[in-house]
CSV table of C-alpha atoms and ligand atoms in Angstrom, one decimal:
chain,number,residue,atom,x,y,z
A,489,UNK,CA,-15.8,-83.5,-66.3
A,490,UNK,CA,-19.7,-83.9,-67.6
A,491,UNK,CA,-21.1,-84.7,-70.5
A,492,UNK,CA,-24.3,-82.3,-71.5
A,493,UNK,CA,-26.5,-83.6,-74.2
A,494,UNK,CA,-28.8,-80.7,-75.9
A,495,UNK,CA,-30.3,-83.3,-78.2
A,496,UNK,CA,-31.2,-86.6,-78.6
A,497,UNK,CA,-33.1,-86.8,-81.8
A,498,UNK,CA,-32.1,-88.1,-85.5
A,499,UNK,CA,-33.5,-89.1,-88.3
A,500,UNK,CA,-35.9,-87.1,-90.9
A,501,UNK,CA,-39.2,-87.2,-89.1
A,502,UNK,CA,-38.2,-86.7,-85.5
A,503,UNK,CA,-35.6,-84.1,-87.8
A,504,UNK,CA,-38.1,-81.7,-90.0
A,505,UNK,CA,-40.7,-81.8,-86.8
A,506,UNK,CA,-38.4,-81.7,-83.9
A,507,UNK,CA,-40.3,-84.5,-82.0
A,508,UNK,CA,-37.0,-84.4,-79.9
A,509,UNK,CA,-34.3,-81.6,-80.3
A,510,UNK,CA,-31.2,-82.5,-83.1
A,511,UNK,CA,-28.8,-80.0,-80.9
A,512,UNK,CA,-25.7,-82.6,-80.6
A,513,UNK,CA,-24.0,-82.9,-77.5
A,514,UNK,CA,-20.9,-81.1,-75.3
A,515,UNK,CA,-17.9,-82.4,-73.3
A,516,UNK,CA,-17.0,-80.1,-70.8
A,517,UNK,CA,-13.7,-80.6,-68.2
A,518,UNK,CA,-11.9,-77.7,-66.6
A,519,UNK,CA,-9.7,-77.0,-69.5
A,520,UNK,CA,-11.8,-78.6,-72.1
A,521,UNK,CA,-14.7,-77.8,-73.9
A,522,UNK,CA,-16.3,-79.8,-77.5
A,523,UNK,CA,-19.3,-79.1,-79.0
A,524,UNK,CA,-20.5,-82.7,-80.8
A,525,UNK,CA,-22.3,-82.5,-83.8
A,526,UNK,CA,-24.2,-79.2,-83.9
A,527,UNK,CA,-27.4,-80.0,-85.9
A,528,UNK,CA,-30.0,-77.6,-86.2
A,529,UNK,CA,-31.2,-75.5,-83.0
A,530,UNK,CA,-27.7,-76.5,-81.7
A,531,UNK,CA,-26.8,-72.7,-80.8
A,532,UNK,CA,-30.7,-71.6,-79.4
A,533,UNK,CA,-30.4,-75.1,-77.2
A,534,UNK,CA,-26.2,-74.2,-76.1
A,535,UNK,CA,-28.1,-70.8,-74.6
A,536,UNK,CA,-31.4,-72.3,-73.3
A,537,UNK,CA,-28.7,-74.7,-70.9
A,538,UNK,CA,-26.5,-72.3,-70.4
A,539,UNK,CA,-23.9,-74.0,-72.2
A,540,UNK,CA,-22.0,-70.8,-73.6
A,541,UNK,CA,-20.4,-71.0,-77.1
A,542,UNK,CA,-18.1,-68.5,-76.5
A,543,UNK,CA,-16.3,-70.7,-73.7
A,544,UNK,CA,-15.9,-73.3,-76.5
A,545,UNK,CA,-12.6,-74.8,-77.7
A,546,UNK,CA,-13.7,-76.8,-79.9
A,547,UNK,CA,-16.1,-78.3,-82.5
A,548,UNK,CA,-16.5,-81.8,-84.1
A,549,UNK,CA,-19.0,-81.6,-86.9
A,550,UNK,CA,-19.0,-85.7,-87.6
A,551,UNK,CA,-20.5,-85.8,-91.5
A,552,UNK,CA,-22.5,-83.6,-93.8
A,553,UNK,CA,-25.8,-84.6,-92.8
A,554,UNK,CA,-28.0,-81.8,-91.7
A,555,UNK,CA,-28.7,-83.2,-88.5
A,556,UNK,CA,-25.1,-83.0,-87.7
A,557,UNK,CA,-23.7,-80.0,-89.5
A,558,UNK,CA,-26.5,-77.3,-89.8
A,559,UNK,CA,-25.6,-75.1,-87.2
A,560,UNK,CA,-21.7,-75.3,-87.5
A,561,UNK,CA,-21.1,-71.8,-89.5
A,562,UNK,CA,-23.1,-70.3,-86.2
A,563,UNK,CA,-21.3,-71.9,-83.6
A,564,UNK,CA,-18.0,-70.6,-85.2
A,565,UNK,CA,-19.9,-67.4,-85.1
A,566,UNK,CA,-20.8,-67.6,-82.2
A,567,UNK,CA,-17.8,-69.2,-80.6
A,568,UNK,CA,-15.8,-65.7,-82.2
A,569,UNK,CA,-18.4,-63.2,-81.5
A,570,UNK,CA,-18.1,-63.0,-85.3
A,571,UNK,CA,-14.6,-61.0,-86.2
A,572,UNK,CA,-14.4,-59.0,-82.9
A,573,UNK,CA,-12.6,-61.7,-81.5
A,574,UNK,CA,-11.3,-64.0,-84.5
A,575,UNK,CA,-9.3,-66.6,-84.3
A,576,UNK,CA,-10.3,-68.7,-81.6
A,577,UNK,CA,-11.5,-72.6,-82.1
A,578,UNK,CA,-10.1,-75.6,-83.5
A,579,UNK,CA,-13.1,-77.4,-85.3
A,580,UNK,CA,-12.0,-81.1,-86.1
A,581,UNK,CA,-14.5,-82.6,-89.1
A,582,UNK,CA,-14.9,-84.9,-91.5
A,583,UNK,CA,-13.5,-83.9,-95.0
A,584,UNK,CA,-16.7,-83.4,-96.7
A,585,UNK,CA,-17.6,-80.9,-94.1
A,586,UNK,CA,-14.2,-79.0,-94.0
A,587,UNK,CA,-13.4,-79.5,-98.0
A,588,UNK,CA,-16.2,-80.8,-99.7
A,589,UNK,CA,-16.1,-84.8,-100.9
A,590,UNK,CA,-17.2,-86.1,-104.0
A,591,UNK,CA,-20.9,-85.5,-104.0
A,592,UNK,CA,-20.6,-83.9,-100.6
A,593,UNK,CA,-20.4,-80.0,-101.0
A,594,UNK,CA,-18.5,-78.4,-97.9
A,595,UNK,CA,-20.4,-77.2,-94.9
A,596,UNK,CA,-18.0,-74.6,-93.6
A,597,UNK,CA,-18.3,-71.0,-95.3
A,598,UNK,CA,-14.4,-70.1,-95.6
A,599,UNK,CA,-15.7,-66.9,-94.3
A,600,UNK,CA,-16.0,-68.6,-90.8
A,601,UNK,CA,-13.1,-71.0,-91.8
A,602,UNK,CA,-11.1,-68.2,-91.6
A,603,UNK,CA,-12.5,-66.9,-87.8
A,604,UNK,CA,-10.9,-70.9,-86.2
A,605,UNK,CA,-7.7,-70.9,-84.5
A,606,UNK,CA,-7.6,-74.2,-86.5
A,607,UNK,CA,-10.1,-76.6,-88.7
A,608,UNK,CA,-8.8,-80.1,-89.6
A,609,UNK,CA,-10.2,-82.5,-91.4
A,610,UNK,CA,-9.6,-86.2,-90.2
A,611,UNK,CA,-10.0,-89.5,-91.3
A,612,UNK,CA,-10.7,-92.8,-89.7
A,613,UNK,CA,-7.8,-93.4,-87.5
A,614,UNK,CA,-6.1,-89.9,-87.8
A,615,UNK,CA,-5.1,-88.0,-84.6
A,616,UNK,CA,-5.2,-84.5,-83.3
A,617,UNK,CA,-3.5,-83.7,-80.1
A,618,UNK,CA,-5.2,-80.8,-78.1
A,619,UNK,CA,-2.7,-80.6,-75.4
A,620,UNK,CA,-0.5,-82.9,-74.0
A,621,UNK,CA,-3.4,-85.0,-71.9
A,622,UNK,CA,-6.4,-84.0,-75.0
A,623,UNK,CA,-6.4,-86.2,-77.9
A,624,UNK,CA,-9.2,-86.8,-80.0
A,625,UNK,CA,-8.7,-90.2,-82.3
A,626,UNK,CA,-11.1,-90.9,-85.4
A,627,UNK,CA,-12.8,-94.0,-85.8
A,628,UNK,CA,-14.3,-95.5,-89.1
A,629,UNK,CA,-17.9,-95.5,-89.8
A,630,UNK,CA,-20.0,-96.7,-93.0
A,631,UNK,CA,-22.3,-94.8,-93.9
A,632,UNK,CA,-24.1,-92.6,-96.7
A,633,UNK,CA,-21.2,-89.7,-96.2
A,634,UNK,CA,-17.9,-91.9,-96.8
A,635,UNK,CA,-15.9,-89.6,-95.2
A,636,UNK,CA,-18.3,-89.6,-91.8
A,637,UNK,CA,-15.6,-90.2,-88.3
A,638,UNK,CA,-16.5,-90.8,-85.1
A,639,UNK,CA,-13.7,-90.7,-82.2
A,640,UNK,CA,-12.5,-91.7,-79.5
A,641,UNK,CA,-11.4,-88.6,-77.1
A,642,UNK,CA,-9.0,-89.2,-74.3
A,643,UNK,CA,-9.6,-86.4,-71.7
A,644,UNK,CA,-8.3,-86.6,-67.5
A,645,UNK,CA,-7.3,-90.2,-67.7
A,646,UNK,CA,-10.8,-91.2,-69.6
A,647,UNK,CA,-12.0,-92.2,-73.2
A,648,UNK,CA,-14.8,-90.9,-74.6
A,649,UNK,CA,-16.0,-92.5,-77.8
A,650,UNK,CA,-18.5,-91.3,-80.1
A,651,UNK,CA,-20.1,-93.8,-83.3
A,652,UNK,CA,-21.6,-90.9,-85.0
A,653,UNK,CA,-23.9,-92.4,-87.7
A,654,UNK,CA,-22.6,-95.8,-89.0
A,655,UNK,CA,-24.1,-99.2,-89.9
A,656,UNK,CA,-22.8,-102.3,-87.9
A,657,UNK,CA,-19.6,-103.4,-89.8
A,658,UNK,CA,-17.0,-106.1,-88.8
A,659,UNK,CA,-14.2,-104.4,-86.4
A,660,UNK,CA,-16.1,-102.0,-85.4
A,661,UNK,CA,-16.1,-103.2,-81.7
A,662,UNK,CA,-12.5,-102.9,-81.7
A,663,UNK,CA,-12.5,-98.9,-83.2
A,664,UNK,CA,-13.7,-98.8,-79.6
A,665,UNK,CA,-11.6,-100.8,-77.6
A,666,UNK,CA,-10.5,-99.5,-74.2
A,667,UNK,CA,-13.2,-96.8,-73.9
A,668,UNK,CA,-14.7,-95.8,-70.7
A,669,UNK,CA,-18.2,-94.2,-72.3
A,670,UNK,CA,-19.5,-94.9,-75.7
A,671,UNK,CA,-22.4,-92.9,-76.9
A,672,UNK,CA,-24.0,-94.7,-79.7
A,673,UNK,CA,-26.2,-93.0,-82.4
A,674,UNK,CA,-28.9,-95.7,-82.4
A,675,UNK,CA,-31.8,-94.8,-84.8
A,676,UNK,CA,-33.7,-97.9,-84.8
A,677,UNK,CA,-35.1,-100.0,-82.1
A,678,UNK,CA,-34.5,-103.8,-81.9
A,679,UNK,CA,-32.6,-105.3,-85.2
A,680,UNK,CA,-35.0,-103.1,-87.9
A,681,UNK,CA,-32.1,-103.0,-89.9
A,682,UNK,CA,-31.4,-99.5,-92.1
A,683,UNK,CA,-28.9,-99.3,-94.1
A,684,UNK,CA,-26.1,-97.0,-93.1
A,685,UNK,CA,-27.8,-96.9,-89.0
A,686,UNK,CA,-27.7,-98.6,-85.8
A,687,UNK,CA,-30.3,-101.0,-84.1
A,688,UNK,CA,-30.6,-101.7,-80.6
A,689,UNK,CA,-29.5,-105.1,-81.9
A,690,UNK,CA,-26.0,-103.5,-83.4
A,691,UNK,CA,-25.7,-102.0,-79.7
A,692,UNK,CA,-25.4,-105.5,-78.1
A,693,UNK,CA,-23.5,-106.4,-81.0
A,694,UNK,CA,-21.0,-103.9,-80.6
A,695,UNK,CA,-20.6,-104.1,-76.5
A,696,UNK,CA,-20.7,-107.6,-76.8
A,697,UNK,CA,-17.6,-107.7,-79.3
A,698,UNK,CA,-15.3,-105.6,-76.9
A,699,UNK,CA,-12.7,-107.3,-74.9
A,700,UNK,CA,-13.4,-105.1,-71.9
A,701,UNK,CA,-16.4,-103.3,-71.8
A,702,UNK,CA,-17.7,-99.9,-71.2
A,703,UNK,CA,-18.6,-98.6,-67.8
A,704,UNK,CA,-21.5,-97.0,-69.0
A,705,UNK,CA,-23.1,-96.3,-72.9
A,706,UNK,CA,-25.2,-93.2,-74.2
A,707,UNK,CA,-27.9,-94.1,-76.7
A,708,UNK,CA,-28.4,-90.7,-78.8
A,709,UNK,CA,-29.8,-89.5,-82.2
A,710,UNK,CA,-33.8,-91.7,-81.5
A,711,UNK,CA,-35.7,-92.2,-84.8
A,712,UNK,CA,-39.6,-92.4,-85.3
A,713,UNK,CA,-39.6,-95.8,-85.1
A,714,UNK,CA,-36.9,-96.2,-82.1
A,715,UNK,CA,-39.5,-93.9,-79.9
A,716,UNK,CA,-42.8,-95.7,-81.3
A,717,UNK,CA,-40.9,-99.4,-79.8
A,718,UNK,CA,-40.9,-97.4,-76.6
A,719,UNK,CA,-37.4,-95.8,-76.1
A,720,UNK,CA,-37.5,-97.1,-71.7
A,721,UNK,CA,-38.1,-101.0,-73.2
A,722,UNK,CA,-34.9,-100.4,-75.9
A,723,UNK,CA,-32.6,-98.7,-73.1
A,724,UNK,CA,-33.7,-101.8,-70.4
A,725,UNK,CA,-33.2,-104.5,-72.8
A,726,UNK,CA,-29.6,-103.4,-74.0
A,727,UNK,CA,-28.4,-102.9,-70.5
A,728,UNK,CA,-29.9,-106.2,-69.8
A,729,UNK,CA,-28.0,-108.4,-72.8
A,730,UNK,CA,-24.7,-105.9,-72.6
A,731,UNK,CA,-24.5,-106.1,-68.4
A,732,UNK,CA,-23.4,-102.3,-69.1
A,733,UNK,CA,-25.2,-99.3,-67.5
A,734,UNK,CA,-27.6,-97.9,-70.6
A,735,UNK,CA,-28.4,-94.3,-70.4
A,736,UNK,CA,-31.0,-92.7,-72.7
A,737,UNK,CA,-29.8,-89.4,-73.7
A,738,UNK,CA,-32.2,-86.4,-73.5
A,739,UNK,CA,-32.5,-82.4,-73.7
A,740,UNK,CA,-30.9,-80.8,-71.0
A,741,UNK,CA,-29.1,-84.3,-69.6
A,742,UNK,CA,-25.5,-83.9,-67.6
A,743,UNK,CA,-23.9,-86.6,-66.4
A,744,UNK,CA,-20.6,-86.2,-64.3
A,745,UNK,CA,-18.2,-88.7,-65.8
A,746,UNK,CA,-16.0,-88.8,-63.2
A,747,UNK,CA,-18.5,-89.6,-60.7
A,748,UNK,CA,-20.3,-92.5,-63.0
A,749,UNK,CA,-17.0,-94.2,-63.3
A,750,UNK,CA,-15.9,-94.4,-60.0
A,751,UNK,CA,-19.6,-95.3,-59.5
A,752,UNK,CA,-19.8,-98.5,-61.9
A,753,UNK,CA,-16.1,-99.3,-60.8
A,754,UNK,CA,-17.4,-100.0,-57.6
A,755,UNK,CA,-20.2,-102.4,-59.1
A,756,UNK,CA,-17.2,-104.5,-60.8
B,818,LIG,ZN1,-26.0,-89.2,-91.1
């Protein structure tokens, strides 16, 4: 099972000039295959490294931001070869994105509404079961979107968990309790606090609050500011006050989960 990011950028300058690319990320096993936030370029950067749409199963579209939802109608699109083959895809999103919420229009045309298998909204805490051994869990987040999830995805005996955009907030380290990975959305470098976003600071927090740690943590969705602190000197110095393998993410990255954790298991 891998994890393939096609992005690694966030943030509204790094955003509008595509400094880095704002394509989200996939999870890919045998039987399995999510596409994480499909922001804008998601479905020109799914073909550029050859990660086919069509072979999708589902989508996660975490908030109504445009960095995470833009290219959602296309992957549905794209994912159905429009109506030739309908009906294929569960897309699991927050309610603004599915429904609309309070000042939150909906992202989903119900034209390609209409092309899923299935599109559920969650909420913090909700579950969907995928199959017997797939379950994808969402976890709270605070942040300008009230009804933004994260999740934590149990897939071949691992958990995956994703912060999407949040701001630090008390119990957040337990929403992640018992994961193997954790890919953090970390916009800011150090503890330049902004509200509704991760530091590098919230990172250690975070880890640091967990009863048992990750093996390994992405760091994901790099602001201006993030990359002008040096993004090498921000990955190196939360590895070095979490302990835990720090992986910067980056176009075109793929990382074999199974591998990395019998890798780091051997380091405990
Ligand atoms: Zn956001």
């Amino acid at each position: 099972m891998e994890i393939v990011f096609l992005g690694n950028g966030g943030g509204r300058i790094v955003l509008d000039q595509q400094i880095l690319p704002t394509a989200g990320f996939r999870i890919n096993s045998k039987n399995f295959k999510m596409h994480v936030d499909p922001g804008p370029g998601a479905l020109v950067k799914s073909i550029e490294h050859k990660q086919t749409p069509w072979e999708l199963d589902a989508l996660f579209v975490s908030h109504c931001h445009i960095d995470h939802c833009n290219d959602a109608n296309m992957m549905i699109e794209s994912l159905n070869f429009g109506n030739f083959r309908g009906g294929r895809g569960t897309l699991i999103g927050a309610e603004s994105v599915v429904n609309g919420k309070g000042t939150f229009e909906k992202q989903l045309d119900d034209y390609f509404k209409n092309m899923l298998k299935l599109c559920k909204p969650l909420s913090a805490s909700q579950t969907h079961k995928f199959s017997d051994s797939i379950s994808i869990k969402a976890t709270k987040t605070v942040h300008e979107d009230p009804s933004d999830i994260g999740f934590v995805l149990s897939i071949e005996g691992l958990k995956i968990g994703y912060t999407s955009d949040t701001e630090y907030f008390q119990g957040i380290s337990e929403e992640y309790e018992g994961c193997d990975f954790l890919i953090f959305n970390c916009l800011r470098p150090d503890n330049d606090h902004l509200e509704f976003h991760f530091s590098s600071q919230d990172v250690i927090k975070t880890v640091n609050g967990m009863k048992t740690k990750p093996l390994a943590i992405f760091i994901t969705h790099l602001g201006m500011k993030f990359l002008n602190a040096g993004k090498e000197a921000q990955q190196k110095k939360i590895e070095e006050n979490t302990g835990v393998k720090t992986m910067l993410a980056s176009e075109g990255l793929k990382v074999d989960l199974h591998e990395l954790s019998s890798k780091q298991k051997k380091l405990v």
